[in-house]
mmCIF file of C-alpha atoms in Angstrom:
data_model
loop_
_atom_site.group_PDB
_atom_site.id
_atom_site.type_symbol
_atom_site.label_atom_id
_atom_site.label_comp_id
_atom_site.label_asym_id
_atom_site.label_seq_id
_atom_site.Cartn_x
_atom_site.Cartn_y
_atom_site.Cartn_z
ATOM 1 C CA MET A 1 9.906 -37.178 50.833
ATOM 2 C CA THR A 2 7.528 -34.627 52.750
ATOM 3 C CA ASN A 3 5.969 -35.105 56.095
ATOM 4 C CA PRO A 4 2.355 -34.800 56.383
ATOM 5 C CA ALA A 5 0.293 -33.656 59.272
ATOM 6 C CA LEU A 6 -0.383 -36.178 62.108
ATOM 7 C CA THR A 7 -3.594 -37.694 61.925
ATOM 8 C CA LEU A 8 -6.814 -38.527 64.374
ATOM 9 C CA ASN A 9 -5.460 -42.082 64.924
ATOM 10 C CA ASP A 10 -1.902 -41.569 65.343
ATOM 11 C CA PHE A 11 -2.293 -41.380 69.441
ATOM 12 C CA ALA A 12 -3.780 -43.585 71.705
ATOM 13 C CA ALA A 13 -6.408 -42.105 74.141
ATOM 14 C CA LEU A 14 -5.054 -41.340 77.460
ATOM 15 C CA ASP A 15 -7.149 -41.596 80.698
ATOM 16 C CA ALA A 16 -8.087 -38.395 81.976
ATOM 17 C CA SER A 17 -9.465 -37.436 85.019
ATOM 18 C CA PRO A 18 -13.218 -35.873 85.378
ATOM 19 C CA GLU A 19 -11.891 -32.372 86.640
ATOM 20 C CA TYR A 20 -10.366 -31.729 83.631
ATOM 21 C CA ARG A 21 -11.683 -29.095 81.477
ATOM 22 C CA PRO A 22 -10.091 -28.895 78.059
ATOM 23 C CA GLN A 23 -9.771 -25.189 76.779
ATOM 24 C CA VAL A 24 -8.516 -24.312 73.217
ATOM 25 C CA VAL A 25 -6.065 -21.344 73.001
ATOM 26 C CA ASP A 26 -6.694 -18.310 71.520
ATOM 27 C CA ASP A 27 -5.137 -18.397 68.013
ATOM 28 C CA VAL A 28 -6.687 -21.762 66.984
ATOM 29 C CA HIS A 29 -7.942 -21.623 63.143
ATOM 30 C CA VAL A 30 -10.407 -23.640 61.765
ATOM 31 C CA SER A 31 -10.267 -23.979 57.683
ATOM 32 C CA PRO A 32 -11.994 -25.836 54.655
ATOM 33 C CA PHE A 33 -9.423 -28.660 53.852
ATOM 34 C CA SER A 34 -10.508 -28.414 49.921
ATOM 35 C CA GLN A 35 -12.584 -26.118 48.065
ATOM 36 C CA GLN A 36 -14.992 -28.996 47.137
ATOM 37 C CA GLN A 37 -15.404 -30.762 49.892
ATOM 38 C CA THR A 38 -17.229 -29.433 52.957
ATOM 39 C CA ASN A 39 -16.742 -32.027 55.615
ATOM 40 C CA GLN A 40 -13.184 -32.061 55.956
ATOM 41 C CA TYR A 41 -11.421 -29.468 58.085
ATOM 42 C CA VAL A 42 -7.870 -28.178 59.202
ATOM 43 C CA VAL A 43 -7.403 -27.110 62.592
ATOM 44 C CA GLY A 44 -3.971 -25.309 63.729
ATOM 45 C CA ARG A 45 -2.451 -22.300 65.202
ATOM 46 C CA ALA A 46 -0.753 -19.007 63.045
ATOM 47 C CA ALA A 47 2.476 -19.733 65.555
ATOM 48 C CA SER A 48 2.766 -23.636 64.884
ATOM 49 C CA SER A 49 3.249 -25.703 61.744
ATOM 50 C CA SER A 50 1.709 -28.681 63.206
ATOM 51 C CA PHE A 51 -2.020 -29.294 62.225
ATOM 52 C CA LEU A 52 -4.450 -31.748 62.279
ATOM 53 C CA ARG A 53 -7.416 -32.714 59.987
ATOM 54 C CA THR A 54 -11.108 -33.394 61.198
ATOM 55 C CA ASN A 55 -14.752 -33.836 60.364
ATOM 56 C CA VAL A 56 -17.372 -31.651 61.376
ATOM 57 C CA ILE A 57 -18.023 -33.608 64.463
ATOM 58 C CA GLY A 58 -14.429 -32.742 65.506
ATOM 59 C CA VAL A 59 -14.874 -29.263 64.452
ATOM 60 C CA ARG A 60 -18.601 -28.955 66.620
ATOM 61 C CA ILE A 61 -16.701 -30.730 70.018
ATOM 62 C CA LEU A 62 -13.683 -27.876 69.773
ATOM 63 C CA GLU A 63 -16.400 -25.136 69.712
ATOM 64 C CA LEU A 64 -17.465 -26.939 72.996
ATOM 65 C CA LEU A 65 -13.849 -26.792 74.644
ATOM 66 C CA ASN A 66 -13.863 -23.286 76.312
ATOM 67 C CA GLY A 67 -12.351 -24.442 79.738
ATOM 68 C CA GLN A 68 -15.974 -24.633 81.151
ATOM 69 C CA ARG A 69 -17.142 -28.342 80.656
ATOM 70 C CA SER A 70 -16.041 -31.621 81.418
ATOM 71 C CA ILE A 71 -15.901 -34.298 78.374
ATOM 72 C CA GLU A 72 -18.959 -35.517 79.953
ATOM 73 C CA GLN A 73 -20.923 -32.296 80.006
ATOM 74 C CA ILE A 74 -18.943 -31.921 76.199
ATOM 75 C CA GLN A 75 -20.297 -35.333 75.463
ATOM 76 C CA ALA A 76 -24.147 -34.443 76.221
ATOM 77 C CA GLU A 77 -23.849 -31.269 74.743
ATOM 78 C CA VAL A 78 -22.922 -32.771 71.402
ATOM 79 C CA GLN A 79 -25.992 -34.998 71.701
ATOM 80 C CA GLN A 80 -28.089 -32.143 72.798
ATOM 81 C CA ARG A 81 -27.211 -29.470 70.222
ATOM 82 C CA TYR A 82 -26.265 -31.748 67.091
ATOM 83 C CA GLY A 83 -27.895 -35.154 67.753
ATOM 84 C CA ILE A 84 -24.437 -36.540 67.485
ATOM 85 C CA ALA A 85 -23.597 -39.365 69.603
ATOM 86 C CA VAL A 86 -19.642 -39.611 70.620
ATOM 87 C CA SER A 87 -18.096 -42.182 72.951
ATOM 88 C CA LEU A 88 -16.180 -40.570 75.753
ATOM 89 C CA GLU A 89 -13.237 -42.419 74.744
ATOM 90 C CA LYS A 90 -13.364 -40.380 70.892
ATOM 91 C CA ILE A 91 -14.071 -37.030 72.965
ATOM 92 C CA ARG A 92 -10.417 -38.064 75.269
ATOM 93 C CA HIS A 93 -8.630 -39.394 71.768
ATOM 94 C CA PHE A 94 -9.374 -35.910 70.239
ATOM 95 C CA CYS A 95 -8.383 -33.675 73.736
ATOM 96 C CA ASP A 96 -5.175 -35.896 73.401
ATOM 97 C CA LEU A 97 -4.692 -34.962 69.493
ATOM 98 C CA CYS A 98 -5.346 -31.368 70.162
ATOM 99 C CA THR A 99 -2.957 -31.443 72.967
ATOM 100 C CA ARG A 100 -0.067 -32.881 70.835
ATOM 101 C CA HIS A 101 -0.734 -30.342 68.385
ATOM 102 C CA ARG A 102 -0.715 -27.748 71.294
ATOM 103 C CA LEU A 103 -4.263 -26.356 70.590
ATOM 104 C CA LEU A 104 -5.659 -26.487 74.357
ATOM 105 C CA VAL A 105 -4.242 -24.502 77.288
ATOM 106 C CA HIS A 106 -1.374 -25.707 79.565
ATOM 107 C CA GLU A 107 -2.986 -27.689 82.652
ATOM 108 C CA THR A 108 -6.642 -27.907 80.983
ATOM 109 C CA TRP A 109 -6.051 -31.566 80.130
ATOM 110 C CA ALA A 110 -3.573 -34.138 80.574
ATOM 111 C CA ASN A 111 -0.324 -34.382 79.041
ATOM 112 C CA THR A 112 -0.522 -30.252 78.100
ATOM 113 C CA THR A 113 3.055 -28.774 78.107
ATOM 114 C CA PRO A 114 3.795 -25.210 78.326
ATOM 115 C CA ASP A 115 4.289 -23.465 74.928
ATOM 116 C CA SER A 116 7.958 -22.641 75.505
ATOM 117 C CA ALA A 117 8.203 -26.393 75.676
ATOM 118 C CA ASP A 118 9.126 -28.480 72.098
ATOM 119 C CA ALA A 119 6.096 -30.587 71.207
ATOM 120 C CA PRO A 120 6.746 -34.112 70.326
ATOM 121 C CA ARG A 121 5.590 -33.870 66.608
ATOM 122 C CA LEU A 122 6.916 -36.742 64.672
ATOM 123 C CA GLY A 123 6.888 -39.728 66.271
ATOM 124 C CA ARG A 124 4.489 -42.090 64.554
ATOM 125 C CA ARG A 125 3.748 -45.728 64.373
ATOM 126 C CA SER A 126 5.228 -45.862 60.966
ATOM 127 C CA GLY A 127 8.718 -44.924 62.106
ATOM 128 C CA LEU A 128 10.567 -42.874 63.805
ATOM 129 C CA TYR A 129 11.504 -39.556 62.821
ATOM 130 C CA TRP A 130 13.709 -36.626 63.867
ATOM 131 C CA THR A 131 14.148 -32.782 62.667
ATOM 132 C CA LEU A 132 17.748 -31.866 62.536
ATOM 133 C CA ILE A 133 17.733 -28.314 61.049
ATOM 134 C CA ARG A 134 14.713 -25.551 60.099
ATOM 135 C CA GLY A 135 17.008 -23.723 57.442
ATOM 136 C CA ASP A 136 14.614 -20.567 57.082
ATOM 137 C CA GLY A 137 17.470 -18.666 56.033
ATOM 138 C CA VAL A 138 18.547 -20.831 52.982
ATOM 139 C CA ILE A 139 14.643 -21.028 52.078
ATOM 140 C CA ASP A 140 14.270 -17.497 52.184
ATOM 141 C CA ARG A 141 16.993 -16.890 50.150
ATOM 142 C CA VAL A 142 16.250 -19.120 47.454
ATOM 143 C CA VAL A 143 12.447 -17.989 47.336
ATOM 144 C CA ALA A 144 14.051 -14.449 46.960
ATOM 145 C CA TRP A 145 15.905 -15.242 44.308
ATOM 146 C CA ARG A 146 13.164 -17.063 41.970
ATOM 147 C CA ARG A 147 13.288 -14.884 39.341
ATOM 148 C CA TRP A 148 16.986 -16.273 38.585
ATOM 149 C CA TRP A 149 15.763 -19.931 38.617
ATOM 150 C CA TRP A 150 11.921 -19.802 37.911
ATOM 151 C CA ASN A 151 11.671 -18.148 34.453
ATOM 152 C CA PRO A 152 10.983 -19.311 31.005
ATOM 153 C CA ALA A 153 14.774 -20.060 30.164
ATOM 154 C CA THR A 154 14.926 -22.186 33.310
ATOM 155 C CA TRP A 155 11.444 -23.929 32.163
ATOM 156 C CA LEU A 156 13.035 -24.717 29.126
ATOM 157 C CA LEU A 157 16.303 -26.261 30.520
ATOM 158 C CA ILE A 158 13.922 -28.391 32.602
ATOM 159 C CA VAL A 159 12.242 -29.934 29.616
ATOM 160 C CA GLY A 160 15.594 -30.352 27.857
ATOM 161 C CA LEU A 161 17.185 -31.904 30.875
ATOM 162 C CA LEU A 162 14.040 -34.319 31.012
ATOM 163 C CA GLY A 163 14.199 -35.074 27.450
ATOM 164 C CA VAL A 164 18.078 -36.249 27.679
ATOM 165 C CA GLY A 165 17.132 -38.055 30.131
ATOM 166 C CA LEU A 166 14.442 -39.853 28.279
ATOM 167 C CA SER A 167 16.104 -40.265 25.491
ATOM 168 C CA TYR A 168 19.004 -41.873 27.215
ATOM 169 C CA ILE A 169 16.933 -44.499 28.827
ATOM 170 C CA ILE A 170 15.296 -45.372 25.474
ATOM 171 C CA ALA A 171 18.587 -45.672 23.633
ATOM 172 C CA LYS A 172 20.691 -47.364 26.150
ATOM 173 C CA GLY A 173 18.558 -48.276 29.155
ATOM 174 C CA VAL A 174 19.176 -47.808 32.653
ATOM 175 C CA ILE A 175 20.079 -50.647 35.283
ATOM 176 C CA LEU A 176 19.515 -48.761 38.409
ATOM 177 C CA VAL A 177 22.371 -49.435 40.947
ATOM 178 C CA SER A 178 24.346 -51.812 38.903
ATOM 179 C CA PRO A 179 26.057 -49.022 37.454
ATOM 180 C CA LEU A 180 27.698 -48.292 40.816
ATOM 181 C CA MET A 181 28.945 -51.801 40.661
ATOM 182 C CA LEU A 182 30.201 -52.055 37.167
ATOM 183 C CA ALA A 183 32.073 -49.107 37.839
ATOM 184 C CA HIS A 184 34.843 -51.010 39.756
ATOM 185 C CA PRO A 185 35.641 -48.404 42.468
ATOM 186 C CA ASP A 186 38.757 -50.559 43.267
ATOM 187 C CA ALA A 187 40.553 -49.154 39.895
ATOM 188 C CA ASN A 188 40.253 -45.488 41.193
ATOM 189 C CA LYS A 189 40.107 -44.854 44.901
ATOM 190 C CA GLN A 190 38.493 -41.341 44.645
ATOM 191 C CA LEU A 191 35.154 -42.874 42.836
ATOM 192 C CA ILE A 192 33.246 -43.975 46.008
ATOM 193 C CA PHE A 193 33.785 -40.827 47.624
ATOM 194 C CA TRP A 194 32.502 -38.985 44.392
ATOM 195 C CA ILE A 195 29.289 -41.274 44.388
ATOM 196 C CA PHE A 196 28.967 -40.749 48.153
ATOM 197 C CA GLY A 197 28.829 -36.750 47.855
ATOM 198 C CA LEU A 198 26.395 -36.630 44.921
ATOM 199 C CA PHE A 199 24.071 -38.667 46.477
ATOM 200 C CA LEU A 200 24.074 -36.261 49.739
ATOM 201 C CA ALA A 201 23.882 -33.167 46.957
ATOM 202 C CA GLU A 202 20.448 -34.828 45.392
ATOM 203 C CA ILE A 203 19.013 -35.884 48.696
ATOM 204 C CA ALA A 204 19.889 -31.873 49.687
ATOM 205 C CA THR A 205 18.349 -30.523 46.617
ATOM 206 C CA HIS A 206 15.509 -32.936 46.646
ATOM 207 C CA GLU A 207 14.546 -32.084 50.011
ATOM 208 C CA LEU A 208 15.105 -27.880 49.512
ATOM 209 C CA ALA A 209 12.607 -28.289 46.453
ATOM 210 C CA HIS A 210 10.148 -29.735 48.898
ATOM 211 C CA ALA A 211 10.912 -26.895 51.643
ATOM 212 C CA VAL A 212 10.789 -24.274 48.367
ATOM 213 C CA ALA A 213 7.848 -25.537 46.799
ATOM 214 C CA CYS A 214 6.092 -25.295 50.251
ATOM 215 C CA LYS A 215 7.177 -21.666 50.684
ATOM 216 C CA MET A 216 6.019 -20.343 46.969
ATOM 217 C CA ALA A 217 2.662 -22.233 47.866
ATOM 218 C CA GLY A 218 1.954 -19.842 50.587
ATOM 219 C CA ALA A 219 2.844 -21.846 53.902
ATOM 220 C CA LYS A 220 5.562 -22.387 56.032
ATOM 221 C CA PRO A 221 8.185 -25.264 55.816
ATOM 222 C CA ALA A 222 9.341 -26.651 59.358
ATOM 223 C CA GLY A 223 12.696 -28.151 59.128
ATOM 224 C CA PHE A 224 14.750 -30.838 57.853
ATOM 225 C CA GLY A 225 15.203 -33.956 59.216
ATOM 226 C CA MET A 226 15.859 -37.714 58.755
ATOM 227 C CA GLY A 227 13.926 -41.147 60.220
ATOM 228 C CA LEU A 228 13.572 -44.583 60.296
ATOM 229 C CA LEU A 229 10.241 -45.663 58.140
ATOM 230 C CA TRP A 230 9.049 -48.639 59.371
ATOM 231 C CA TRP A 231 11.618 -48.659 62.157
ATOM 232 C CA PHE A 232 14.325 -49.875 59.680
ATOM 233 C CA ILE A 233 14.613 -47.836 56.405
ATOM 234 C CA PRO A 234 16.941 -44.847 56.639
ATOM 235 C CA ILE A 235 14.894 -41.685 55.089
ATOM 236 C CA PHE A 236 15.075 -37.834 54.907
ATOM 237 C CA PHE A 237 12.401 -35.389 55.062
ATOM 238 C CA THR A 238 10.778 -32.059 55.042
ATOM 239 C CA ASP A 239 8.263 -31.156 57.290
ATOM 240 C CA THR A 240 5.723 -29.371 54.712
ATOM 241 C CA SER A 241 2.636 -29.814 57.164
ATOM 242 C CA ASP A 242 1.924 -26.264 56.908
ATOM 243 C CA ILE A 243 0.772 -27.113 53.329
ATOM 244 C CA TYR A 244 -2.677 -28.353 54.676
ATOM 245 C CA ARG A 245 -3.823 -24.549 55.475
ATOM 246 C CA VAL A 246 -3.304 -24.134 51.317
ATOM 247 C CA SER A 247 -6.922 -25.367 49.975
ATOM 248 C CA SER A 248 -5.655 -25.695 46.363
ATOM 249 C CA LYS A 249 -5.016 -29.360 45.973
ATOM 250 C CA TYR A 250 -2.877 -28.553 42.953
ATOM 251 C CA LYS A 251 -0.680 -26.450 45.106
ATOM 252 C CA ARG A 252 -0.300 -29.145 47.681
ATOM 253 C CA ALA A 253 0.345 -31.960 45.107
ATOM 254 C CA SER A 254 3.123 -29.847 43.425
ATOM 255 C CA VAL A 255 4.800 -29.815 46.984
ATOM 256 C CA ALA A 256 5.224 -33.426 47.003
ATOM 257 C CA ALA A 257 5.967 -33.548 43.058
ATOM 258 C CA ALA A 258 9.087 -30.873 43.920
ATOM 259 C CA GLY A 259 11.433 -33.727 44.854
ATOM 260 C CA PRO A 260 10.638 -36.572 42.343
ATOM 261 C CA LEU A 261 11.143 -33.627 39.898
ATOM 262 C CA VAL A 262 14.445 -32.892 41.397
ATOM 263 C CA ASP A 263 15.315 -36.531 40.933
ATOM 264 C CA ALA A 264 14.702 -36.488 37.452
ATOM 265 C CA LEU A 265 16.568 -33.478 36.482
ATOM 266 C CA TRP A 266 19.673 -35.086 38.417
ATOM 267 C CA PHE A 267 19.354 -38.104 36.120
ATOM 268 C CA GLY A 268 18.838 -35.723 33.231
ATOM 269 C CA VAL A 269 22.452 -34.204 33.990
ATOM 270 C CA ILE A 270 24.198 -37.475 34.543
ATOM 271 C CA ALA A 271 22.628 -38.772 31.057
ATOM 272 C CA SER A 272 24.036 -35.429 29.101
ATOM 273 C CA LEU A 273 27.397 -35.898 30.674
ATOM 274 C CA LEU A 274 27.362 -39.340 29.514
ATOM 275 C CA TRP A 275 26.164 -38.409 26.072
ATOM 276 C CA LEU A 276 29.124 -35.989 26.096
ATOM 277 C CA LEU A 277 31.923 -36.992 27.963
ATOM 278 C CA PRO A 278 34.790 -39.332 26.769
ATOM 279 C CA SER A 279 34.262 -43.026 28.311
ATOM 280 C CA ASP A 280 38.408 -43.133 29.147
ATOM 281 C CA SER A 281 37.590 -40.085 31.741
ATOM 282 C CA LEU A 282 37.411 -40.091 35.349
ATOM 283 C CA MET A 283 34.330 -37.588 35.176
ATOM 284 C CA TYR A 284 32.314 -40.514 32.871
ATOM 285 C CA ALA A 285 33.301 -43.043 35.183
ATOM 286 C CA ILE A 286 31.711 -41.333 38.237
ATOM 287 C CA ALA A 287 28.896 -39.897 35.760
ATOM 288 C CA LEU A 288 28.407 -44.103 34.713
ATOM 289 C CA ALA A 289 28.538 -45.136 38.730
ATOM 290 C CA TYR A 290 25.944 -42.779 39.729
ATOM 291 C CA SER A 291 23.930 -43.088 36.743
ATOM 292 C CA GLY A 292 20.974 -45.180 38.258
ATOM 293 C CA ILE A 293 20.895 -43.878 41.648
ATOM 294 C CA PRO A 294 18.614 -40.921 40.653
ATOM 295 C CA ALA A 295 16.349 -42.928 38.432
ATOM 296 C CA LEU A 296 16.287 -45.397 41.494
ATOM 297 C CA LEU A 297 15.111 -42.584 43.763
ATOM 298 C CA PHE A 298 12.695 -41.041 41.471
ATOM 299 C CA LEU A 299 10.839 -44.220 40.929
ATOM 300 C CA ILE A 300 10.704 -45.174 44.554
ATOM 301 C CA ASN A 301 9.399 -41.533 45.703
ATOM 302 C CA LEU A 302 6.570 -41.857 43.101
ATOM 303 C CA ASN A 303 5.590 -45.088 43.931
ATOM 304 C CA PRO A 304 1.670 -44.289 44.650
ATOM 305 C CA PHE A 305 1.426 -47.644 46.635
ATOM 306 C CA VAL A 306 3.848 -47.141 49.803
ATOM 307 C CA SER A 307 2.699 -44.831 52.340
ATOM 308 C CA ARG A 308 4.972 -41.878 52.977
ATOM 309 C CA MET A 309 6.245 -41.409 49.543
ATOM 310 C CA ASP A 310 6.148 -38.566 47.281
ATOM 311 C CA GLY A 311 3.810 -40.274 44.848
ATOM 312 C CA TYR A 312 1.429 -41.167 47.827
ATOM 313 C CA TRP A 313 0.771 -37.569 48.795
ATOM 314 C CA ILE A 314 0.510 -36.336 44.940
ATOM 315 C CA MET A 315 -2.421 -39.146 44.578
ATOM 316 C CA THR A 316 -4.230 -38.400 47.901
ATOM 317 C CA ASN A 317 -4.110 -34.448 47.319
ATOM 318 C CA LEU A 318 -5.292 -34.857 43.683
ATOM 319 C CA LEU A 319 -7.771 -37.470 44.679
ATOM 320 C CA GLU A 320 -8.757 -35.165 48.001
ATOM 321 C CA GLN A 321 -8.720 -38.040 49.982
ATOM 322 C CA PRO A 322 -6.471 -37.554 52.708
ATOM 323 C CA ASN A 323 -5.411 -40.462 55.074
ATOM 324 C CA LEU A 324 -6.378 -42.836 52.134
ATOM 325 C CA ARG A 325 -4.405 -45.728 53.071
ATOM 326 C CA GLN A 326 -5.622 -46.058 56.728
ATOM 327 C CA ARG A 327 -9.088 -45.498 55.621
ATOM 328 C CA THR A 328 -9.631 -47.878 52.815
ATOM 329 C CA VAL A 329 -7.369 -50.488 54.809
ATOM 330 C CA ARG A 330 -9.803 -49.722 57.500
ATOM 331 C CA ASN A 331 -12.801 -50.788 55.191
ATOM 332 C CA ILE A 332 -11.359 -54.098 54.305
ATOM 333 C CA GLY A 333 -10.812 -54.413 57.769
ATOM 334 C CA ASN A 334 -14.458 -54.070 58.837
ATOM 335 C CA LYS A 335 -15.548 -56.540 55.778
ATOM 336 C CA VAL A 336 -13.436 -58.997 57.296
ATOM 337 C CA ARG A 337 -15.030 -58.254 60.408
ATOM 338 C CA ALA A 338 -18.389 -58.497 59.394
ATOM 339 C CA TRP A 339 -17.732 -62.217 57.985
ATOM 340 C CA PHE A 340 -16.531 -63.369 61.517
ATOM 341 C CA GLY A 341 -19.863 -61.262 62.865
ATOM 342 C CA ARG A 342 -18.039 -58.756 64.466
ATOM 343 C CA ALA A 343 -19.023 -54.763 64.588
ATOM 344 C CA PRO A 344 -17.424 -52.617 62.058
ATOM 345 C CA ILE A 345 -14.514 -50.259 63.762
ATOM 346 C CA ILE A 346 -16.227 -46.975 63.077
ATOM 347 C CA ASP A 347 -14.405 -43.518 64.115
ATOM 348 C CA PRO A 348 -16.911 -40.507 64.223
ATOM 349 C CA LEU A 349 -14.260 -37.916 64.510
ATOM 350 C CA SER A 350 -12.735 -39.227 61.126
ATOM 351 C CA GLU A 351 -13.669 -39.182 57.663
ATOM 352 C CA GLN A 352 -15.276 -42.133 56.372
ATOM 353 C CA GLN A 353 -14.346 -43.978 53.173
ATOM 354 C CA THR A 354 -18.174 -44.206 51.086
ATOM 355 C CA GLY A 355 -19.082 -43.520 47.635
ATOM 356 C CA ARG A 356 -19.561 -44.964 44.524
ATOM 357 C CA TRP A 357 -15.702 -45.874 44.122
ATOM 358 C CA GLN A 358 -15.318 -47.839 47.144
ATOM 359 C CA TRP A 359 -14.636 -51.055 45.174
ATOM 360 C CA ALA A 360 -11.754 -49.036 43.443
ATOM 361 C CA TYR A 361 -10.646 -47.749 46.615
ATOM 362 C CA ASN A 362 -10.796 -51.316 48.187
ATOM 363 C CA LEU A 363 -8.440 -52.660 45.170
ATOM 364 C CA TYR A 364 -5.991 -49.898 45.961
ATOM 365 C CA ALA A 365 -5.743 -51.010 49.697
ATOM 366 C CA LEU A 366 -5.419 -54.857 49.044
ATOM 367 C CA VAL A 367 -2.741 -53.584 46.137
ATOM 368 C CA SER A 368 -1.089 -51.012 48.624
ATOM 369 C CA LEU A 369 -0.590 -53.777 51.448
ATOM 370 C CA ILE A 370 0.827 -56.610 49.142
ATOM 371 C CA TRP A 371 2.876 -53.977 47.643
ATOM 372 C CA THR A 372 4.161 -52.796 50.636
ATOM 373 C CA ILE A 373 5.169 -56.042 52.033
ATOM 374 C CA PHE A 374 7.205 -56.960 48.696
ATOM 375 C CA PHE A 375 8.714 -53.499 48.825
ATOM 376 C CA VAL A 376 9.903 -53.824 52.449
ATOM 377 C CA ALA A 377 10.878 -57.191 51.664
ATOM 378 C CA ASN A 378 12.640 -56.637 48.991
ATOM 379 C CA LEU A 379 14.316 -53.269 49.828
ATOM 380 C CA GLY A 380 15.836 -54.697 52.609
ATOM 381 C CA LEU A 381 17.218 -57.842 51.202
ATOM 382 C CA HIS A 382 18.705 -54.918 48.377
ATOM 383 C CA PHE A 383 19.767 -52.616 51.660
ATOM 384 C CA ALA A 384 21.928 -55.920 52.816
ATOM 385 C CA SER A 385 23.360 -57.191 49.676
ATOM 386 C CA TYR A 386 24.442 -53.130 48.212
ATOM 387 C CA GLY A 387 25.280 -52.400 51.796
ATOM 388 C CA LEU A 388 27.533 -54.764 52.294
ATOM 389 C CA THR A 389 29.400 -54.566 48.956
ATOM 390 C CA ILE A 390 29.604 -50.665 49.094
ATOM 391 C CA MET A 391 31.343 -51.275 52.535
ATOM 392 C CA ARG A 392 33.480 -53.233 51.056
ATOM 393 C CA MET A 393 34.366 -50.919 48.213
ATOM 394 C CA TYR A 394 34.738 -47.941 50.785
ATOM 395 C CA ALA A 395 37.107 -50.090 52.601
ATOM 396 C CA ALA A 396 38.995 -51.006 49.335
ATOM 397 C CA ALA A 397 39.278 -46.951 48.712
ATOM 398 C CA LEU A 398 40.915 -46.067 51.895
#
């Protein structure tokens, strides 16, 4: 998985005293989010890989954060200069978000911290995330050697492995995790340890692919970590927030696609072994037991209806619709509120979902909500079932 930049609605507004006069640090830069759309901007610092996205209203407010104005004066100035009405709560919210991204000078706003302290960057409502290692040296070395692994010969090898994997599925099918259960690891005590080692190796190469693609796209990956998606599903991630500085939607999408491509290649390698090895060998048993796992990871990661998965980031980058799930769900919520005679929830500092394709986005939100509920429930049951089985297999192998 990749880890996106934090968004305007990730944090609740804090109470701010009127004497605070927020001031932007000197090295803040603002750049368009894309070459086609002009109302989406990325705000960040050259020394940090943490960025926020906002619209032109947020940029106008940012221009007024010079340490000379209180938020009441900023509100009046925005109204006077640009004819834009923004509530004090929204301005506080925006300043809180700027604080989390280290865009404000220490002590000019509530809860700011000195530059020497670590910013709490990865906590979200959707789960918990911990950055474990940065891995800059490994990433730089892999990129420096890219002429050895990114050339016409390796492209042909990649196409070949993808073809072998597809041929295996057409010829024999793949039962996802079930081959692990059919391999009878208690007959060979080494099998479960091989499976666990292969899984860790695939996860490592999957996340490394995200980081290398991010580096090659001209951005700076900020480390690897693990977390709990929706507070209970264990995941691994690569912090590629810096990719939002890159205006090309294809480069951004390629960073998200790099991980699932590695999963597909892993399946191609496993399928090649199953074609070539004798069925009574240990390597064949290991390949058979592991064969479903890369296919399962590939399908899960490419699902565009589950937020935070690679397929979601691929789709939102190609459509240039950041925060797609959040905005579409908010639109449906506003329709429900209208049925009950309540006013819609409108955030002037974040992108609004409009246009002739609104019906399609609403349909996406409905499918996404239904699929997420199904996905979480089904995955939870499978984790419980397979987890207990694997634990028994592990205990038997000791």
